[in-house]
GROMACS .gro file of C-alpha atoms in nm:
model
  246
    1MET     CA    1  10.454   8.500  19.960
    2PRO     CA    2  10.127   8.597  20.097
    3SER     CA    3   9.866   8.624  19.891
    4GLU     CA    4   9.747   8.946  20.001
    5THR     CA    5  10.081   9.124  19.952
    6TYR     CA    6  10.072   9.021  19.567
    7TYR     CA    7   9.748   9.131  19.502
    8VAL     CA    8   9.806   9.456  19.689
    9ALA     CA    9  10.100   9.528  19.474
   10THR     CA   10   9.933   9.432  19.170
   11ALA     CA   11   9.650   9.631  19.241
   12THR     CA   12   9.840   9.918  19.350
   13LEU     CA   13  10.050   9.896  18.996
   14THR     CA   14   9.729   9.863  18.830
   15VAL     CA   15   9.597  10.189  18.956
   16ALA     CA   16   9.898  10.386  18.866
   17ALA     CA   17   9.915  10.212  18.514
   18LEU     CA   18   9.546  10.318  18.461
   19ALA     CA   19   9.690  10.677  18.575
   20PHE     CA   20   9.946  10.687  18.313
   21ILE     CA   21   9.714  10.578  18.035
   22ILE     CA   22   9.443  10.839  18.145
   23ARG     CA   23   9.718  11.120  18.123
   24ALA     CA   24   9.851  10.994  17.787
   25LEU     CA   25   9.490  10.993  17.642
   26LEU     CA   26   9.461  11.349  17.779
   27VAL     CA   27   9.765  11.452  17.583
   28LEU     CA   28   9.628  11.304  17.296
   29ILE     CA   29   9.311  11.504  17.338
   30THR     CA   30   9.449  11.821  17.427
   31LYS     CA   31   9.781  11.839  17.225
   32ARG     CA   32   9.683  11.617  16.911
   33SER     CA   33   9.989  11.421  17.032
   34GLY     CA   34  10.022  11.039  17.054
   35LEU     CA   35  10.364  10.990  17.171
   36HIS     CA   36  10.284  10.921  17.535
   37LEU     CA   37  10.015  10.676  17.443
   38TRP     CA   38  10.286  10.522  17.234
   39MET     CA   39  10.545  10.470  17.511
   40VAL     CA   40  10.216  10.332  17.724
   41ALA     CA   41  10.147  10.086  17.442
   42SER     CA   42  10.536   9.997  17.401
   43ALA     CA   43  10.567   9.937  17.748
   44LEU     CA   44  10.262   9.684  17.737
   45VAL     CA   45  10.410   9.515  17.456
   46GLY     CA   46  10.757   9.485  17.630
   47ALA     CA   47  10.605   9.311  17.925
   48PHE     CA   48  10.615   9.017  17.738
   49THR     CA   49  10.969   9.006  17.723
   50GLU     CA   50  11.020   9.059  18.090
   51VAL     CA   51  11.100   8.666  18.162
   52ILE     CA   52  11.366   8.685  17.922
   53TYR     CA   53  11.542   8.997  18.069
   54ASP     CA   54  11.490   8.773  18.425
   55ALA     CA   55  11.650   8.450  18.264
   56LEU     CA   56  11.946   8.678  18.188
   57THR     CA   57  11.971   8.878  18.500
   58PHE     CA   58  11.893   8.549  18.723
   59VAL     CA   59  11.536   8.695  18.861
   60GLN     CA   60  11.282   8.494  18.967
   61PHE     CA   61  10.909   8.639  19.043
   62PHE     CA   62  10.665   8.441  19.311
   63PRO     CA   63  10.279   8.486  19.204
   64ALA     CA   64  10.056   8.402  19.501
   65ALA     CA   65   9.951   8.041  19.462
   66GLY     CA   66   9.637   7.999  19.257
   67THR     CA   67   9.698   8.330  19.043
   68PRO     CA   68   9.745   8.231  18.662
   69LYS     CA   69  10.107   8.267  18.509
   70VAL     CA   70  10.094   8.398  18.132
   71TYR     CA   71  10.372   8.159  18.063
   72VAL     CA   72  10.679   8.035  18.167
   73PHE     CA   73  11.047   8.051  17.994
   74TRP     CA   74  11.320   7.866  18.104
   75GLY     CA   75  11.162   7.818  18.466
   76HIS     CA   76  11.109   8.192  18.491
   77ASN     CA   77  10.725   8.316  18.545
   78GLU     CA   78  10.554   8.584  18.352
   79VAL     CA   79  10.283   8.679  18.559
   80PRO     CA   80  10.019   8.925  18.554
   81PHE     CA   81  10.168   9.168  18.770
   82LEU     CA   82  10.455   9.253  18.528
   83PHE     CA   83  10.211   9.441  18.283
   84PRO     CA   84  10.125   9.715  18.501
   85ALA     CA   85  10.480   9.767  18.637
   86TRP     CA   86  10.593   9.806  18.281
   87ILE     CA   87  10.353  10.051  18.238
   88VAL     CA   88  10.434  10.253  18.562
   89TRP     CA   89  10.817  10.209  18.526
   90PHE     CA   90  10.834  10.296  18.167
   91SER     CA   91  10.573  10.559  18.170
   92SER     CA   92  10.691  10.761  18.496
   93MET     CA   93  11.042  10.780  18.371
   94GLY     CA   94  10.944  10.808  17.976
   95PHE     CA   95  10.689  11.088  18.040
   96THR     CA   96  10.969  11.291  18.264
   97ALA     CA   97  11.195  11.217  17.974
   98PHE     CA   98  10.963  11.361  17.738
   99THR     CA   99  10.929  11.686  17.950
  100VAL     CA  100  11.337  11.734  17.993
  101ALA     CA  101  11.379  11.676  17.626
  102ARG     CA  102  11.187  11.999  17.523
  103SER     CA  103  11.381  12.200  17.818
  104ARG     CA  104  11.691  12.414  17.822
  105SER     CA  105  12.003  12.220  17.817
  106PRO     CA  106  11.820  11.883  17.766
  107ARG     CA  107  12.145  11.661  17.761
  108ALA     CA  108  12.293  11.801  18.092
  109ARG     CA  109  11.965  11.749  18.261
  110MET     CA  110  11.906  11.393  18.121
  111TRP     CA  111  12.201  11.298  18.329
  112LYS     CA  112  12.057  11.434  18.605
  113LEU     CA  113  11.758  11.253  18.519
  114LEU     CA  114  11.944  10.917  18.500
  115VAL     CA  115  12.056  10.974  18.846
  116ALA     CA  116  11.698  11.057  18.998
  117CYS     CA  117  11.533  10.751  18.807
  118SER     CA  118  11.824  10.506  18.939
  119ALA     CA  119  11.741  10.602  19.303
  120ALA     CA  120  11.368  10.578  19.232
  121ASP     CA  121  11.439  10.230  19.078
  122ILE     CA  122  11.629  10.150  19.406
  123VAL     CA  123  11.328  10.251  19.605
  124GLY     CA  124  11.098  10.042  19.417
  125GLU     CA  125  11.279   9.737  19.402
  126LEU     CA  126  11.349   9.747  19.759
  127VAL     CA  127  10.948   9.779  19.835
  128LEU     CA  128  10.883   9.522  19.589
  129MET     CA  129  11.160   9.266  19.726
  130HIS     CA  130  11.048   9.320  20.069
  131ALA     CA  131  10.726   9.224  19.990
  132GLY     CA  132  10.840   8.873  19.830
  133ILE     CA  133  10.745   8.951  19.472
  134TYR     CA  134  11.099   8.852  19.348
  135THR     CA  135  11.449   8.797  19.436
  136TYR     CA  136  11.784   8.774  19.248
  137TYR     CA  137  11.887   8.452  19.322
  138GLU     CA  138  12.255   8.457  19.189
  139PRO     CA  139  12.552   8.657  19.357
  140TRP     CA  140  12.563   8.966  19.168
  141PRO     CA  141  12.841   9.233  19.252
  142PHE     CA  142  12.795   9.571  19.418
  143ARG     CA  143  12.407   9.463  19.576
  144VAL     CA  144  12.226   9.789  19.744
  145PHE     CA  145  12.169   9.680  20.077
  146GLY     CA  146  12.281   9.339  19.966
  147ARG     CA  147  11.977   9.276  19.752
  148ILE     CA  148  11.990   9.478  19.457
  149PRO     CA  149  12.244   9.483  19.207
  150PHE     CA  150  12.362   9.828  19.165
  151HIS     CA  151  12.462   9.784  18.787
  152LEU     CA  152  12.101   9.657  18.696
  153THR     CA  153  11.896   9.981  18.882
  154VAL     CA  154  12.141  10.216  18.664
  155TYR     CA  155  12.068   9.978  18.356
  156MET     CA  156  11.697   9.990  18.409
  157ALA     CA  157  11.668  10.370  18.430
  158ALA     CA  158  11.895  10.421  18.134
  159ALA     CA  159  11.682  10.188  17.920
  160CYS     CA  160  11.334  10.347  18.010
  161LEU     CA  161  11.474  10.672  17.934
  162ALA     CA  162  11.665  10.569  17.607
  163THR     CA  163  11.344  10.411  17.516
  164ALA     CA  164  11.183  10.744  17.562
  165LEU     CA  165  11.440  10.931  17.348
  166ILE     CA  166  11.467  10.691  17.072
  167LEU     CA  167  11.062  10.660  17.050
  168SER     CA  168  11.045  11.042  17.057
  169HIS     CA  169  11.272  11.055  16.780
  170LEU     CA  170  11.101  10.791  16.542
  171HIS     CA  171  10.767  10.917  16.657
  172ALA     CA  172  10.827  11.261  16.479
  173ARG     CA  173  10.939  11.091  16.184
  174LEU     CA  174  10.725  10.792  16.111
  175THR     CA  175  10.391  10.830  15.970
  176GLY     CA  176  10.057  10.600  15.949
  177TYR     CA  177  10.119  10.242  15.960
  178GLN     CA  178  10.503  10.288  16.012
  179LYS     CA  179  10.436  10.380  16.366
  180LEU     CA  180  10.335  10.043  16.464
  181PHE     CA  181  10.748   9.987  16.474
  182LEU     CA  182  10.726  10.187  16.787
  183LEU     CA  183  10.533   9.882  16.985
  184PRO     CA  184  10.831   9.687  17.032
  185MET     CA  185  11.046   9.977  17.128
  186ALA     CA  186  11.066   9.921  17.504
  187GLY     CA  187  11.122   9.545  17.500
  188GLY     CA  188  11.359   9.563  17.213
  189VAL     CA  189  11.588   9.837  17.351
  190THR     CA  190  11.591   9.705  17.680
  191LEU     CA  191  11.706   9.344  17.565
  192ALA     CA  192  11.956   9.495  17.318
  193GLY     CA  193  12.105   9.739  17.564
  194LEU     CA  194  12.124   9.422  17.811
  195VAL     CA  195  12.310   9.212  17.571
  196PHE     CA  196  12.530   9.513  17.458
  197SER     CA  197  12.627   9.640  17.795
  198SER     CA  198  12.587   9.359  18.073
  199TRP     CA  199  12.718   9.026  17.921
  200PRO     CA  200  13.068   9.117  18.132
  201VAL     CA  201  12.879   9.065  18.439
  202VAL     CA  202  12.626   8.828  18.355
  203LEU     CA  203  12.888   8.591  18.208
  204ALA     CA  204  13.064   8.625  18.546
  205VAL     CA  205  12.797   8.561  18.774
  206ALA     CA  206  12.691   8.281  18.516
  207VAL     CA  207  13.014   8.076  18.577
  208SER     CA  208  13.085   8.176  18.936
  209LEU     CA  209  13.392   8.355  18.861
  210PRO     CA  210  13.606   8.462  19.156
  211PRO     CA  211  13.469   8.779  19.319
  212VAL     CA  212  13.778   9.018  19.201
  213VAL     CA  213  13.680   8.902  18.856
  214THR     CA  214  13.353   8.943  18.881
  215ASN     CA  215  13.382   9.286  19.045
  216LEU     CA  216  13.595   9.396  18.785
  217LEU     CA  217  13.379   9.286  18.467
  218GLY     CA  218  13.072   9.449  18.695
  219ALA     CA  219  13.255   9.788  18.674
  220LEU     CA  220  13.304   9.705  18.290
  221SER     CA  221  12.932   9.640  18.248
  222MET     CA  222  12.810   9.965  18.435
  223ALA     CA  223  13.081  10.180  18.218
  224LEU     CA  224  12.932  10.014  17.913
  225THR     CA  225  12.584  10.110  18.003
  226LEU     CA  226  12.673  10.452  18.071
  227GLY     CA  227  12.857  10.456  17.721
  228MET     CA  228  12.533  10.357  17.576
  229PHE     CA  229  12.314  10.610  17.707
  230SER     CA  230  12.565  10.865  17.617
  231VAL     CA  231  12.520  10.775  17.278
  232VAL     CA  232  12.162  10.793  17.290
  233VAL     CA  233  12.184  11.127  17.478
  234ARG     CA  234  12.406  11.286  17.189
  235LEU     CA  235  12.120  11.187  16.969
  236LEU     CA  236  11.918  11.441  17.129
  237PRO     CA  237  11.941  11.804  17.007
  238ASN     CA  238  12.013  12.061  17.255
  239THR     CA  239  11.697  12.227  17.182
  240ALA     CA  240  11.339  12.185  17.222
  241VAL     CA  241  11.213  11.847  17.090
  242GLU     CA  242  10.854  11.864  16.914
  243GLU     CA  243  10.623  11.561  16.985
  244GLY     CA  244  10.474  11.599  16.608
  245ALA     CA  245  10.140  11.443  16.512
  246SER     CA  246   9.978  11.117  16.708
   0.00000   0.00000   0.00000
């Protein structure tokens, strides 16, 4: 991969991540709420789990020659690019989820937001894959434009939104040092949800089952993803959600 492409993508995401950090700090100062800042911090911590997600979903990142790797897990590269990427993905979707949660009919709007975030994920992934940042190296079913597993785009959007809803729910109830338990939320929700919902299709892809069986298990994983998201949405009161103290 050309070094320029990798550096441009990393720099662009870093600038976007800084914008979300500034936004979170402004909310802390003006509204006395640390909810947005905890979301950013959780995403930053969660980035360390990316290689586990990549190993389970058959993704490989390709850093530019000479760029450092944070560590390697089962042959998968944890690269600096991932840290601003996690902040941007989780903050953009999470901050929007916080707003929707405080609106009228938040449950219905959260499903619409899932559709919008899934579409945004597809666009973002297409750009990054076209740039050669990473690739899916196994034959996933239901690929968008023959490249991106549709199930994973929906799953990632659902994971980001579910993280925001659970984090918001706990943020309003935890106090003092208890809020440190919010830090592993992004990575924990993403990996736990993946194990719960995606094991059928991951198993099918890993052992190279026939395409018909793989497609059926892919549909089952999609159903489990939507069912899991439905449970989280039901935890959301159909009234305004207060951000609570910092």
